Amino acid sequence: MLSQVFSAAVIGVDAYEVEIEVNTANSIKTVVVVVGLPDVAVKESRDRVTTAIANSGYYWHQGRTTVNLAPADVKKEGPSFDLPIAVAMIAAAQEKELRDMQDYCMVGELALNGAVRPVKGVLPVAIAAGRAGKKALIVPEANAREAAVVEGLNVYGVKNLRETFEFLTWERPLAPVRENLTALFEANRRYDVDFGDVKGQQHAKRAIEVAVAGGHNLLMIGPPGSGKSMLSKRICTIMPPMTLEEAIDITKVHSICGLLDGKHSFVATRPFRSPHHTISDAGLLGGTANPTPGEVSMAHHGVLFLDELPEFKRSTLEVMRQPLEDGRVTISRAAGSMTFPAEFMLVAAMNPCPCGYYGDPRRECKCGSSAVQKYRQRISGPLLDRIDLHVEVPAVTYNELSGKSPGEPSEAIRARVQAARSVQQTRFGKSNASCNARMSSKQMKEHCHLNEESEELLRVAISDLHFSARAYDRILKVARTIADLAGREKVEAEDVSEAIQYRTLDRNLWV
Ligand SMILES: Nc1ncnc2c1ncn2[C@@H]1O[C@H](COP(=O)(O)OP(=O)(O)OP(=O)(O)O)[C@@H](O)[C@H]1O
Ligand SMILES: [Mg+2]
Ligand SMILES: [Zn+2]
């Protein structure tokens, strides 16, 4: 007998329909042959599926069983086909009447006792099932809420194989899980931190506001405990609120990485990712073996925070060039390349020297000047080229810390950021640039015209302060953003002079 069920495979951030056919034939020997899956996956899946079927009180055909996963050219990896394969095998060996399987899509890993285990990437699967016109999706119970945000699709969360099969043979009713996407989005948009918590640090806060307003990357330099991590964690709270589409984009990535659970089934706030400096290239960019997005993609639409920047391997930092440039990352592998989104704001932090107290009035720095220089040279030049602002974050004084007055709340800063962003949107229209940081040289000529006074300021900075040549363009772009925040059409000298301040690492006197 022939039975047919539907499932889906995730490739990149999208899922594709997979058809699973099971055919039974007479044979003296009882064998199960699986075609359309990679060898290792076949063997593992076959063992799990047959054991789970037996332990659930069912049987499969005594004779030859052929399981075919189609189309052959869709790369199928991971254990999520266990459940549909098992259902199709039981169906092919029984005479029971099944629901119309054309309407259903199924994913789930099986444990040997027949329990259904959660799988990764359920949201892209649900979106694909909805698009393919399926009426219902059967997923592991733990993934049900994650999938239920897709409208027009009944999502059933199942605990085990027996429950699933009884539902499909009309022997057991199941209620679909309901989730209201808009309500879920609205209810979860608030951050649990706020800039109001940060005392003092006016200079750093201003630099952060400028960076976010123009889409610039940022480096913070300061002694231990000065609040670099605290400030970074609050950057997402002043970025423009995410749109629903952006939230779905990032939720898809987190779904594929298995970061969601029953409690956090939808990502409605911008992600803040802070990988440790020991992270591998694959962990940062994405893995090649069983392709999963890396930290750069988990930070999509949010902040990627690299704390203790000089501790990162140089090679690790250099591989970040592609995502920083293109807003996405391509992972090449034997079976073909795969692209994940990676549009994030890079925020890095470092101490001024190995001991951390260089330039700190409260504590003496114990490092020799060559040690300081060596420490700073560990940051890769190409990466530094993509960071428009460097800001010093000095330790806050006791008076500031003990002061009662709260800092300015995120909401007020965000309003200014948004106003500056809408100026940029109007300016760039449909061109590739979405913000000042992404201006082309042609656009810079057009939009960052300097008057004589500003020209002179910049000339002095480059020639007398010995700024590196790369500083020139960065200063212009940041000056443009500062002017936008002030609502000025033209870039003025004060904008340039403030932008020059944010080039700490270019100042020769500092090194
Ligand atoms: N401006 C501030 N206002 C309020 N609290 C602050 C401020 N700066 C620091 N703190 C307090 O000090 C703690 C340490 O700050 P944080 O961890 O952000 O420092 P850091 O610069 O990241 O240090 P390190 O270099 O050791 O990583 C914070 O958790 C916070 O409680
Ligand atoms: Mg820190
Ligand atoms: Zn030191």
XYZ file of C-alpha atoms in Angstrom, residues 123 145-146 149 179-192 236-255 259-261 263-272 298 300-302 414:
56
model
C 8.301 29.304 12.379
C 3.081 28.677 20.176
C 6.030 29.556 17.974
C 1.467 33.148 14.957
C -1.868 32.939 19.166
C -2.725 36.474 18.159
C 0.339 37.831 16.395
C -0.514 41.516 16.749
C -1.414 41.174 20.429
C 1.719 39.141 21.120
C 3.842 41.706 19.316
C 2.299 44.631 21.198
C 2.551 42.902 24.579
C 6.244 42.104 24.228
C 7.685 45.271 22.740
C 8.898 46.737 26.005
C 12.517 46.470 27.132
C 13.337 45.709 30.746
C 18.400 48.706 21.444
C 15.973 50.747 23.550
C 16.666 53.925 21.571
C 16.638 52.347 18.116
C 13.456 52.957 16.117
C 10.775 50.456 17.195
C 10.807 47.266 15.145
C 8.120 46.777 12.562
C 6.117 43.558 12.614
C 7.951 42.375 9.480
C 11.326 42.943 11.154
C 10.111 41.070 14.219
C 9.074 38.106 12.060
C 12.488 38.183 10.307
C 14.412 37.956 13.537
C 12.003 35.459 15.099
C 12.621 33.183 12.110
C 16.372 33.280 12.759
C 15.891 32.601 16.468
C 13.487 29.775 15.600
C 16.418 29.939 20.899
C 12.647 30.057 21.379
C 10.581 28.197 23.919
C 7.478 31.288 27.147
C 9.435 33.266 24.577
C 7.868 32.222 21.334
C 8.132 35.552 19.545
C 10.934 38.134 19.421
C 9.314 41.559 19.589
C 12.315 43.545 20.836
C 15.582 44.138 19.038
C 18.109 41.440 19.895
C 21.239 42.196 21.934
C 21.040 36.292 15.750
C 19.895 40.846 12.930
C 17.996 44.161 13.355
C 19.685 44.617 16.742
C 14.431 57.469 20.740
